[in-house]
C-alpha positions as a printed Julia matrix, in Angstrom:
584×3 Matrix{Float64}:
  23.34  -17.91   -8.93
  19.94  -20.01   -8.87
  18.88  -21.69   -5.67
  19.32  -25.35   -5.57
  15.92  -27.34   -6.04
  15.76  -30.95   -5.2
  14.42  -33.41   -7.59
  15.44  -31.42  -10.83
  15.41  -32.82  -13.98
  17.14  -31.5   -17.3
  15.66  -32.03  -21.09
  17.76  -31.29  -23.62
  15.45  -30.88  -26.66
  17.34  -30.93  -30.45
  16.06  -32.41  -33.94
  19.58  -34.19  -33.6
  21.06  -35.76  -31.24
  24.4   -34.01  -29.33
  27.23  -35.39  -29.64
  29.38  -36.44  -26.51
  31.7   -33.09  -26.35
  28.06  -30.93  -26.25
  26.93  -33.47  -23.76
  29.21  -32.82  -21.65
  29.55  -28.78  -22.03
  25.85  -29.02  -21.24
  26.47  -31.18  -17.53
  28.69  -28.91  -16.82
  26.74  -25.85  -16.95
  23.89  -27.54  -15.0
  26.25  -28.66  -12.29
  27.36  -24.76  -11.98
  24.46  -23.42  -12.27
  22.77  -25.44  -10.03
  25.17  -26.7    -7.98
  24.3   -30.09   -7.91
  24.16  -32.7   -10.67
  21.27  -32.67  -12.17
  20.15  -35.85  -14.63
  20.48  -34.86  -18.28
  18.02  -36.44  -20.61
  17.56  -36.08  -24.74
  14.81  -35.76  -26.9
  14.24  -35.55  -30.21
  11.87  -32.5   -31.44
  11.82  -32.43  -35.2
  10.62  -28.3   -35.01
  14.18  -27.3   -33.39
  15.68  -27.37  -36.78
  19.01  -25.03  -35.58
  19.86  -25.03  -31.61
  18.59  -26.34  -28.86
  16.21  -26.07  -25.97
  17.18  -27.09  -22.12
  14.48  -27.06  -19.73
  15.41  -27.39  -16.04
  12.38  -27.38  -13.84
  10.38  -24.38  -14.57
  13.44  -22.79  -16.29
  13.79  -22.79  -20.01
  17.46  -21.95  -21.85
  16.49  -21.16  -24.87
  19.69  -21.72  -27.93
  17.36  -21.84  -30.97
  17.2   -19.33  -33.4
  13.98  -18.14  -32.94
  15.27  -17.6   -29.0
  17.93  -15.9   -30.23
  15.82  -13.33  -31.92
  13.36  -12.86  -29.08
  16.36  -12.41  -27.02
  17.85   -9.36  -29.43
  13.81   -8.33  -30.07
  13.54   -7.8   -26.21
  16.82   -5.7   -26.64
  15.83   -3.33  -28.71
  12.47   -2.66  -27.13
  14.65   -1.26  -23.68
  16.41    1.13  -25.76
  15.57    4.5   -25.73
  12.25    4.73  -27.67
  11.43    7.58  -30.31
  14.51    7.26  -31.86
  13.95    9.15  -35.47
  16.38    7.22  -37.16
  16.57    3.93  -37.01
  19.83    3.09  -38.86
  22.32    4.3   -35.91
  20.23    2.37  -33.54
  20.58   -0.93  -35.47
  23.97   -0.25  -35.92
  24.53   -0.13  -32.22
  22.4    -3.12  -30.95
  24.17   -5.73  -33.4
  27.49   -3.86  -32.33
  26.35   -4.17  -28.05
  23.98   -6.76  -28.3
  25.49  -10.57  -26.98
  23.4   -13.44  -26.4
  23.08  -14.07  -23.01
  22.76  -17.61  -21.18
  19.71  -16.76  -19.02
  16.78  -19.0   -18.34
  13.07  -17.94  -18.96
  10.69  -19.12  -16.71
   8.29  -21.51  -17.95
   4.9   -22.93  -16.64
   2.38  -25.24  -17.64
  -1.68  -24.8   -18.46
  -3.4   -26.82  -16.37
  -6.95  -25.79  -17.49
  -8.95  -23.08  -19.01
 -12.47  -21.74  -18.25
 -14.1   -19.2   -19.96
 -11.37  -16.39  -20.08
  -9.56  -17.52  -16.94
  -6.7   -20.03  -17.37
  -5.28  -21.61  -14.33
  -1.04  -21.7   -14.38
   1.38  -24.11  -12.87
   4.9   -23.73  -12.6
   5.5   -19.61  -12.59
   6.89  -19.61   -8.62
   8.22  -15.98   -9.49
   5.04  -14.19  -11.43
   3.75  -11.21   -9.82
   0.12   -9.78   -9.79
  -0.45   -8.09  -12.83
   2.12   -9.4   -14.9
   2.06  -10.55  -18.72
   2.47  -13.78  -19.94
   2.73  -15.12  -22.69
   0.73  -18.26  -24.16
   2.11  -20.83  -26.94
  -0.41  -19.81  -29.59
   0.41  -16.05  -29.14
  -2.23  -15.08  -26.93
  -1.92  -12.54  -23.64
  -3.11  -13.25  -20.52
  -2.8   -10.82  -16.88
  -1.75  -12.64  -13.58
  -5.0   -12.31  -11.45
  -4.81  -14.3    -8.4
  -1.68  -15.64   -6.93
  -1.69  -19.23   -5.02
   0.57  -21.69   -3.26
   1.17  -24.46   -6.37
  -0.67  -21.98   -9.27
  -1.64  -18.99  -10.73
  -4.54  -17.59  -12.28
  -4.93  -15.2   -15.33
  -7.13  -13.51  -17.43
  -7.0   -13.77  -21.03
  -6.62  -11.17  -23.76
  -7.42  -12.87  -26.88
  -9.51  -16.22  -27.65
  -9.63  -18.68  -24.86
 -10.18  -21.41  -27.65
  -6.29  -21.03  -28.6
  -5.01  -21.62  -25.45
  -5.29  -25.35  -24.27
  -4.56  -27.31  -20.94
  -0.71  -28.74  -21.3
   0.31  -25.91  -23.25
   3.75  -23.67  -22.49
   3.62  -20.37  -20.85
   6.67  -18.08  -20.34
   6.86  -14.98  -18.52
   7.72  -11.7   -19.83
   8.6    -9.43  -16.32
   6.55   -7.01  -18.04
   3.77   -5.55  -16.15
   0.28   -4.47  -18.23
   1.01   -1.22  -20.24
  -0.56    1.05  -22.85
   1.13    2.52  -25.59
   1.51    6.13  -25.62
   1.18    9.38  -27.16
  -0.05   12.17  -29.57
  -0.49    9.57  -32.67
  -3.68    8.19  -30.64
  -5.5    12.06  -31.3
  -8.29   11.37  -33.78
  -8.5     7.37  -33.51
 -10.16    5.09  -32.05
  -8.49    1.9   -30.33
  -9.32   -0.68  -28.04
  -8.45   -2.06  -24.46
  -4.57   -2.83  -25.65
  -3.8     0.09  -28.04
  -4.64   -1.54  -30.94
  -6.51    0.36  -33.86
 -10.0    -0.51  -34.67
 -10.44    2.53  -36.92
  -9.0     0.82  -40.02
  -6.71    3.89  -40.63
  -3.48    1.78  -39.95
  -0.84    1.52  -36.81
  -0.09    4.42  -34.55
   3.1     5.14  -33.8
   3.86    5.14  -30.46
   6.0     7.3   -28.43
   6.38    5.53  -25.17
   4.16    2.6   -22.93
   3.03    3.24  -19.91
   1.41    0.99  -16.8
  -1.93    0.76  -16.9
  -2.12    0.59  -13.57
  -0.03    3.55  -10.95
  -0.39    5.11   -7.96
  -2.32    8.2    -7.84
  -0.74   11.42   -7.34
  -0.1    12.32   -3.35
  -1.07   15.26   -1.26
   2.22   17.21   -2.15
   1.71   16.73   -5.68
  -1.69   18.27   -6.42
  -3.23   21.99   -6.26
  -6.47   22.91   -5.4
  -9.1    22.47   -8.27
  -9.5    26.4    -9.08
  -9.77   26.34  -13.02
 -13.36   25.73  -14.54
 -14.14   22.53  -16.92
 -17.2    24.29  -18.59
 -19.35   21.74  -20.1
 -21.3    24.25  -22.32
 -24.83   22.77  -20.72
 -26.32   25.88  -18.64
 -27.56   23.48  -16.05
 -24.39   22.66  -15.09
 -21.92   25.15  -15.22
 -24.65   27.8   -13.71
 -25.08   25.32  -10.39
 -22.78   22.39  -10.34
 -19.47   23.58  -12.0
 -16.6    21.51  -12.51
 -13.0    22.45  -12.01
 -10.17   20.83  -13.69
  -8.82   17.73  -11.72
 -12.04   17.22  -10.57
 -14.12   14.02  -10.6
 -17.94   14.33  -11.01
 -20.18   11.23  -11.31
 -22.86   11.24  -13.76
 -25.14    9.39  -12.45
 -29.25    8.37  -13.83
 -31.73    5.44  -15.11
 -31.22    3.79  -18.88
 -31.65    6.67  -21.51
 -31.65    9.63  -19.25
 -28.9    11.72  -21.8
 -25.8    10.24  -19.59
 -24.16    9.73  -22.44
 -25.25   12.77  -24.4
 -23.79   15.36  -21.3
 -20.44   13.58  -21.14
 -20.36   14.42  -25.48
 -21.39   17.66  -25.4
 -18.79   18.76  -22.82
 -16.33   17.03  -25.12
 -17.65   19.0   -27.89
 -17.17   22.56  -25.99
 -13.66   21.69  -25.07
 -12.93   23.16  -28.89
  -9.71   25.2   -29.38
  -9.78   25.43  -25.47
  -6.36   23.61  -25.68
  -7.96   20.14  -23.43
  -7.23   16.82  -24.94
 -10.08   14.63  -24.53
 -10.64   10.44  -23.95
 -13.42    8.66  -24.0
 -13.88    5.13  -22.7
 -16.99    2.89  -23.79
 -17.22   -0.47  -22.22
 -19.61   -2.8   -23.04
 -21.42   -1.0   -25.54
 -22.47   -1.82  -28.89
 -20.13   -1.57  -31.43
 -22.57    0.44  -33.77
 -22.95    3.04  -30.95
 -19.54    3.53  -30.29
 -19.04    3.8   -34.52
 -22.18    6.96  -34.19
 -20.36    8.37  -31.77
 -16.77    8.59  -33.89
 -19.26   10.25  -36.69
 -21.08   12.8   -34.63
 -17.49   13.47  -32.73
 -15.82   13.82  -36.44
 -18.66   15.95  -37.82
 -18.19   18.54  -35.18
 -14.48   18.63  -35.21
 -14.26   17.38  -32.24
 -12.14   13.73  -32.83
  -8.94   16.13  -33.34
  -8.37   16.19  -29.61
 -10.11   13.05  -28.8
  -9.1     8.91  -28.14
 -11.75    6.65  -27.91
 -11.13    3.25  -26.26
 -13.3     0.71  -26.83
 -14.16   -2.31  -25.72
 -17.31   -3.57  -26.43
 -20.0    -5.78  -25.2
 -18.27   -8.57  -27.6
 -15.0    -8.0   -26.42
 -15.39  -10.26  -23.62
 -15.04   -9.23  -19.75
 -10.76   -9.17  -19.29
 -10.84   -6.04  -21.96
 -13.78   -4.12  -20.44
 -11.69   -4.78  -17.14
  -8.54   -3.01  -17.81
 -10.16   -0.52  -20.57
 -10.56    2.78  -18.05
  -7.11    1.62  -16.51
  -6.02    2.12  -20.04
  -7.58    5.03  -20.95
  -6.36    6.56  -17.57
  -2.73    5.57  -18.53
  -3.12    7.63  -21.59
  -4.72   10.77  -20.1
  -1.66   10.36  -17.46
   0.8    10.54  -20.32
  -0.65   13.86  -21.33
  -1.16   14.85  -17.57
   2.38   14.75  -16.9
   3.18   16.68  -20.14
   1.64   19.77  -18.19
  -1.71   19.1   -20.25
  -5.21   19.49  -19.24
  -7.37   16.21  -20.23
 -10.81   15.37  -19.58
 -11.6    11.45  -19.67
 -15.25   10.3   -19.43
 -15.53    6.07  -18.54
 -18.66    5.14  -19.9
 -20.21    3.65  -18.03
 -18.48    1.97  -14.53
 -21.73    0.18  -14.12
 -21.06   -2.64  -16.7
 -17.11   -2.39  -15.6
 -18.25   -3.32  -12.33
 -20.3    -6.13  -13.58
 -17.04   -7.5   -15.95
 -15.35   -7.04  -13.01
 -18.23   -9.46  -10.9
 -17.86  -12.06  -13.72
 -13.83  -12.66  -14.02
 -13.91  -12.32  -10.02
 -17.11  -15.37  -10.01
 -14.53  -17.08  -12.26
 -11.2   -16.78  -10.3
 -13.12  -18.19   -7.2
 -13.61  -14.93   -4.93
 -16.42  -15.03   -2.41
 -19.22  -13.24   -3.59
 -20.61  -10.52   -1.52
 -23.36   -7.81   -1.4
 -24.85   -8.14   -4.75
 -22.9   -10.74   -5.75
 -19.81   -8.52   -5.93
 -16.72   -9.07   -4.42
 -15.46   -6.96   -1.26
 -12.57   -5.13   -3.44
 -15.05   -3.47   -5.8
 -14.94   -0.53   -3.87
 -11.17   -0.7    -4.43
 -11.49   -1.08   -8.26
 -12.7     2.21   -9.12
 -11.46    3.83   -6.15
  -7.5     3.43   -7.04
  -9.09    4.32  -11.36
 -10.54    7.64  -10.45
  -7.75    8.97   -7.36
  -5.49    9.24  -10.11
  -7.46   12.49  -11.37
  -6.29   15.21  -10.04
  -4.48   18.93  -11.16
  -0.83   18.14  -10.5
   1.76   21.12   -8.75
   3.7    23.13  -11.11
   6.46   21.52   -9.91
   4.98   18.3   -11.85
   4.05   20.72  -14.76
   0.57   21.92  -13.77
  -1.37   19.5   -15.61
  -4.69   18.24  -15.38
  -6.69   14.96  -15.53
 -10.4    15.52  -15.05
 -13.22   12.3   -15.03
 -16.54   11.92  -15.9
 -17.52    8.41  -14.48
 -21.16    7.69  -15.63
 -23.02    5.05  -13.64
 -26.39    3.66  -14.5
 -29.16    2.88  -11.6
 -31.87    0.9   -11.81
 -35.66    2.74  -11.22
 -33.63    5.5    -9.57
 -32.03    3.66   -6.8
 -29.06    5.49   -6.02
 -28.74    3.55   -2.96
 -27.78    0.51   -4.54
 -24.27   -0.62   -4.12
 -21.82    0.58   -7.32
 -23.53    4.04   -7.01
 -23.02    4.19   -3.87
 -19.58    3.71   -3.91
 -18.44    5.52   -6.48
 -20.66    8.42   -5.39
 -18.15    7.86   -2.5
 -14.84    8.85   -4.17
 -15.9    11.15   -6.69
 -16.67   15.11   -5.64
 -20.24   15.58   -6.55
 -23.11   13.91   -9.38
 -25.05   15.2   -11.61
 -28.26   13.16  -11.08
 -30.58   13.06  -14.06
 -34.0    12.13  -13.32
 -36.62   10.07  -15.65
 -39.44   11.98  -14.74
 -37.92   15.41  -15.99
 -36.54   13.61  -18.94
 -39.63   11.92  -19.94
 -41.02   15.44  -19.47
 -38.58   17.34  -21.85
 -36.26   18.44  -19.63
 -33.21   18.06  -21.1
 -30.35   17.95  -19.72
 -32.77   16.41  -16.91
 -30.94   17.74  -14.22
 -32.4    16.89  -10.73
 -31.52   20.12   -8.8
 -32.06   18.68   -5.43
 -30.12   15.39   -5.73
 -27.25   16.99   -7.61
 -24.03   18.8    -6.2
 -20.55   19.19   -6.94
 -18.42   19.66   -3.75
 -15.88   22.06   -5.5
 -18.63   24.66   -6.05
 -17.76   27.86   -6.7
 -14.17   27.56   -7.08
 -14.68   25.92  -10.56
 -16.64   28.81  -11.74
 -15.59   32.12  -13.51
 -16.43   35.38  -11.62
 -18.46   36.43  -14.73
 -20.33   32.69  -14.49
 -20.05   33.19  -10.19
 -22.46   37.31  -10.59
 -24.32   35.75  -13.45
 -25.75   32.87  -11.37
 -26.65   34.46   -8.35
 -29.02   32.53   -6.46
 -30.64   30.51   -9.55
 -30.83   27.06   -7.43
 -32.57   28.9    -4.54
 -35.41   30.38   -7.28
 -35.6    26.4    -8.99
 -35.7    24.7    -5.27
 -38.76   27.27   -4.22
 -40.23   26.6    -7.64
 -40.1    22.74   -7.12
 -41.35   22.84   -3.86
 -44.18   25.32   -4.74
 -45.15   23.29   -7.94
 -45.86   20.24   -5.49
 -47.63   22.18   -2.94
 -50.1    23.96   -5.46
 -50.69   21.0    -7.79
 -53.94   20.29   -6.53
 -55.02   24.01   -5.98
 -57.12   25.84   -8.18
 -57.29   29.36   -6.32
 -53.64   30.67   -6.67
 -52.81   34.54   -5.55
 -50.8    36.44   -8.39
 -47.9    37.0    -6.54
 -47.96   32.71   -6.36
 -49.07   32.56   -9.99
 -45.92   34.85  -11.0
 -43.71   32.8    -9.19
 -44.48   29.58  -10.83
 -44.5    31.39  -14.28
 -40.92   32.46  -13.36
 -40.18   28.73  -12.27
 -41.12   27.54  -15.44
 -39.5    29.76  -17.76
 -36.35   28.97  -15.67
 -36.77   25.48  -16.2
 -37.62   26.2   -20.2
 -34.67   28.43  -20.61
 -32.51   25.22  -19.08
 -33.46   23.21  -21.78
 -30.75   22.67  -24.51
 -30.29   20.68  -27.44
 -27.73   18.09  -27.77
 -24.71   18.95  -29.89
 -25.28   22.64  -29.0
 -23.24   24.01  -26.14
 -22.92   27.54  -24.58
 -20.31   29.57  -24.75
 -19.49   31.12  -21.61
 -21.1    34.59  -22.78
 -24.19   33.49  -24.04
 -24.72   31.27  -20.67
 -23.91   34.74  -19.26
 -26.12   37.0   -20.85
 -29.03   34.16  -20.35
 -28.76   34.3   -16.67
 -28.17   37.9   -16.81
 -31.74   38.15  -18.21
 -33.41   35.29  -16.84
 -32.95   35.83  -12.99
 -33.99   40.12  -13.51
 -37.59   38.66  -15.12
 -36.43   40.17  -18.46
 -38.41   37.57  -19.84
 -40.98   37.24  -17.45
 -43.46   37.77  -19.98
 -42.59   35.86  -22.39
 -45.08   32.83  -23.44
 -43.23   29.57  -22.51
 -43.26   28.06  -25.97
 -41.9    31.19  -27.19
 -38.93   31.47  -25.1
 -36.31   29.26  -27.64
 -36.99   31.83  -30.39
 -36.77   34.61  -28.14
 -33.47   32.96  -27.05
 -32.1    32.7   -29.81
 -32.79   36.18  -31.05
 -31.65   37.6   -28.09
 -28.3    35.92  -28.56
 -28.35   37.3   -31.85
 -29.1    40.6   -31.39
 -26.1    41.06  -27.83
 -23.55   39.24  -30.23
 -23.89   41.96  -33.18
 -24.82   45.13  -30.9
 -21.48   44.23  -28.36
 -19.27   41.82  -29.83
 -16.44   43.22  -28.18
 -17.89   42.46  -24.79
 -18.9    39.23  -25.42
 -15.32   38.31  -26.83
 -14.16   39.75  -23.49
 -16.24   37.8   -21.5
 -15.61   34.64  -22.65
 -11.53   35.95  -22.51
 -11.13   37.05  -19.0
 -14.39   35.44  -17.11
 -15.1    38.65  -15.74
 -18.24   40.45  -15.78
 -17.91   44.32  -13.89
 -20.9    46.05  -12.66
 -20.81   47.81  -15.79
 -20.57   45.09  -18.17
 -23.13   43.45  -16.85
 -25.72   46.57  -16.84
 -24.79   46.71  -20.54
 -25.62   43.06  -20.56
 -29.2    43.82  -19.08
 -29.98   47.27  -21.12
 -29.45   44.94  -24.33
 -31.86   42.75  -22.95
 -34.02   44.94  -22.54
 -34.05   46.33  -25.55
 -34.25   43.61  -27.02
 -37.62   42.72  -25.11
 -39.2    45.95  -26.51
 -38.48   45.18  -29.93
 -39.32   41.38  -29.42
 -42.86   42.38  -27.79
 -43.07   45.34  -30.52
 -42.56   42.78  -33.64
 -44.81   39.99  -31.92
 -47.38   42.59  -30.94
 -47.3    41.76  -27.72
């Protein structure tokens, strides 16, 4: 039973007027319901052609047709879901399904700004919540008050007007579901953008959950391998893990976070990527490039772009985590990349600006930290009691000139387990990936690595740190001894053979056999702007003299004593007839 409110009011709304008898069925239900008598006034509304609409207060008993069918709509969406035939499900709702005399709650807009409308009237909403504007559009319950609420909108502000109805729907924000989204390309909501039609989904899910506890993870053991040398060799990443990409405008953010998508190929790992605020073009070159390569079989993208307006960029990663989830729990590995957090942050700034939260260090408000703290916890590799599954992120965040001091980087470098920081300097140079070896880590180390990867490696950051420091200290020296003048040419051809092309990643035996090589001076002597041809020959020449062991490699992640001597005689070899052909 409701609690009694004083100064209630009931309007009965008809396009006829009742007649005594209904009159009077209608005082007494308010006088039960309400326990009290409440005044019981008509008006005429030409639209309610059949039935008719009671509004008490805030509460709104719907008897029209059209709330009859939302009322059997809303019952079919709680049955079970997935149902292959429909038929036998249609048979039982009409045989189950009675119409119920339960209010909805109703509120008022009392004003709209930008893509924030302010609500009056919804005592019970909750945070995060749906609701549901006259003219069809969405909107999210953002900020609770005393006499109103506020929400941001999913859909054009212009259609939603100050005096219009809003009704709840007790639904909190959720994403729809399942293995229909592999291969397209959808935005903030689950709608299709791709113009290939509706998905079908299998279940919805809250875009918003709490992460996975203690008890409910394992240790990150199981290697993510990017395919880009410069990573897996010295900063791997494990699956569960979160690793921050972090760099300046047009460092090759972007262009890492692909490429390890690309090398995730019959490797059994579903992929989602999340653009916000991009350009709509550069999320389209990125579906073609992805679909070239094969790669949009196991991928979701989830837009929502720079024209989307700020509420969608908001809840896009939430989104996009929701759907990795549903494959997490499944007992699937996924990797999710949120490109970038930088301009999430900034939507973020500008609904907060609007909703009237104090402003604080750089404008932000103080639960920033909070926004992308409770997005990326929810990565993690779950127990095998919870199926064994696996959600690993690739937040990218953008600095300005460098600063990684500045306040969204330095949060989110925070939560996550490590960056990869890519430097201007060495990008501007050609290094590319432009991996800054000093600023860079990943605080699951060697864990995430293969044993083959693990021997290969050996001390590799060691040799580039002594190189970097050298390179400074004898830049304005012109008397060098050999033994410094060989270790600078062994610097450099480290750094060369680092160098990779986009689109193009390593399997795990190639990156082996390079390293192999590279760190025993196998290639010493080679002229730096010959080392990609000799690279690429040597890869050649291994693959067709021991296929076998390369196929084993990359199967186990092993690499014996012996295996890898065979490794280095090939080399070797290899050199001779390299250095033999060139007439060196």
């Amino acid at each position: 039973m409701r609690a009694s409110r004083s100064h209630l009011t009931a309007i009965l709304r008809s396009a006829q007027a009742p007649t005594e008898e209904q009159l009077a069925r209608f005082t007494g239900f308010l006088n039960k319901t309400y326990r009290r008598e409440v005044p019981l006034q008509w008006e005429e509304d030409p639209s309610l052609q059949r039935g008719f609409r009671l509004q008490v207060g805030a509460d709104l008993y719907d008897w029209t047709l059209d709330g009859r069918v939302r009322q059997f709509q809303d019952y079919l969406r709680r049955l079970q879901p997935g149902q292959s035939d429909i038929l036998p499900l249609l048979r039982q709702a009409v045989d189950e399904w009675e119409a119920a005399v339960a209010p909805e709650e109703i509120g008022e807009v009392l004003s709209v700004d930008g893509e924030i409308a302010v609500v009056s009237g919804l005592r019970h909403a909750k945070y995060g919540e749906i609701l549901l504007f006259q003219s069809g559009v969405k909107g999210m319950v953002q900020d609770l008050r005393t006499d109103s609420l506020s929400c941001i909108l999913f859909g054009d502000s212009e259609d939603v007007c100050g005096g219009g109805m809003v009704r709840r729907t007790m639904k909190t924000a959720g994403m729809p579901v399942g293995d229909g989204f592999l291969g397209r390309v959808v935005d903030a909501l689950g709608v299709p953008v791709d113009g290939r039609g509706p998905i079908e989904a299998e279940t919805f899910r809250p875009i918003e959950t709490p992460a996975p506890g203690i008890l409910d993870r394992q240790s990150v053991n199981t290697p993510m391998e990017t395919g880009l040398l410069a990573i897996d060799a010295m900063f791997p990443i494990g699956r569960g893990q979160r690793e921050l990409i972090i760099g300046d405008r047009q460092t090759g953010k972007t262009a890492i976070a692909v490429d390890t998508i690309l090398n995730q190929r019959g490797k059994n790992v579903i992929c989602v990527y999340v653009a916000i605020g991009q350009k709509t073009s550069s999320v389209a070159q990125l579906h073609e490039n992805l679909r070239r390569r094969g790669a949009m079989e196991y991928t979701t993208i989830i837009t929502a772009p720079a024209s989307a307006g700020a509420a969608l960029q908001y809840i896009a990663p939430y989104a996009g985590c929701a759907l990795a989830e549903h494959f997490m729990y499944q007992g699937r590995d996924v990797l999710i990349v949120y490109d970038d957090l930088s301009r999430h942050a900034i939507a973020y700034r500008a609904l907060s600006l609007l909703l009237e939260r104090s402003p604080g260090r750089e404008a932000y408000p103080g639960d920033v930290f909070y926004l992308h703290s409770r997005l990326l916890e929810r990565s993690a590799r779950l127990s095998e009691a919870l199926g064994g599954g696996s959600m690993t992120a690739l937040p990218i965040v953008e600095t300005q000139a460098g600063d990684v001091s500045a306040y969204i980087p330095t949060n989110i470098i925070s939560i996550t387990d490590g960056q990869i920081f890519l430097e201007s300097e060495l990008f501007f140079a050609g290094q590319r990936p432009a991996v800054n070896v000093g600023l860079s880590v990943s605080r699951v180390g060697g864990d995430a690595q293969t044993k083959a990867m693990k021997s290969a490696a050996g001390a590799i950051r060691l040799d580039l740190a002594q190189y970097r420091e050298m390179e400074v200290f004898t830049q304005f020296s012109s008397d060098l001894d050999e033994a410094t003048k060989r270790q600078l040419t062994y610097g450099q051809g480290l750094m060369r053979l680092l160098r990779q092309r986009q689109y193009d990643p390593l399997s795990q035996h190639r990156q082996v056999l390079l390293l192999t090589a590279a760190l025993n001076h196998v290639m010493q002597d080679i002229p730096l702007p010959q080392l990609e041809t000799f690279r690429e020959g040597l890869f050649a020449f291994v693959e067709g003299e021991a296929a076998e062991l390369c196929r084993r490699i990359d199967r186990t992640g092993q690499l014996p004593p012996e295996d890898r001597e065979a490794l280095l005689t090939l080399s070797r070899r290899y050199l001779r007839t390299y250095q033999e052909r060139s007439g060196g």
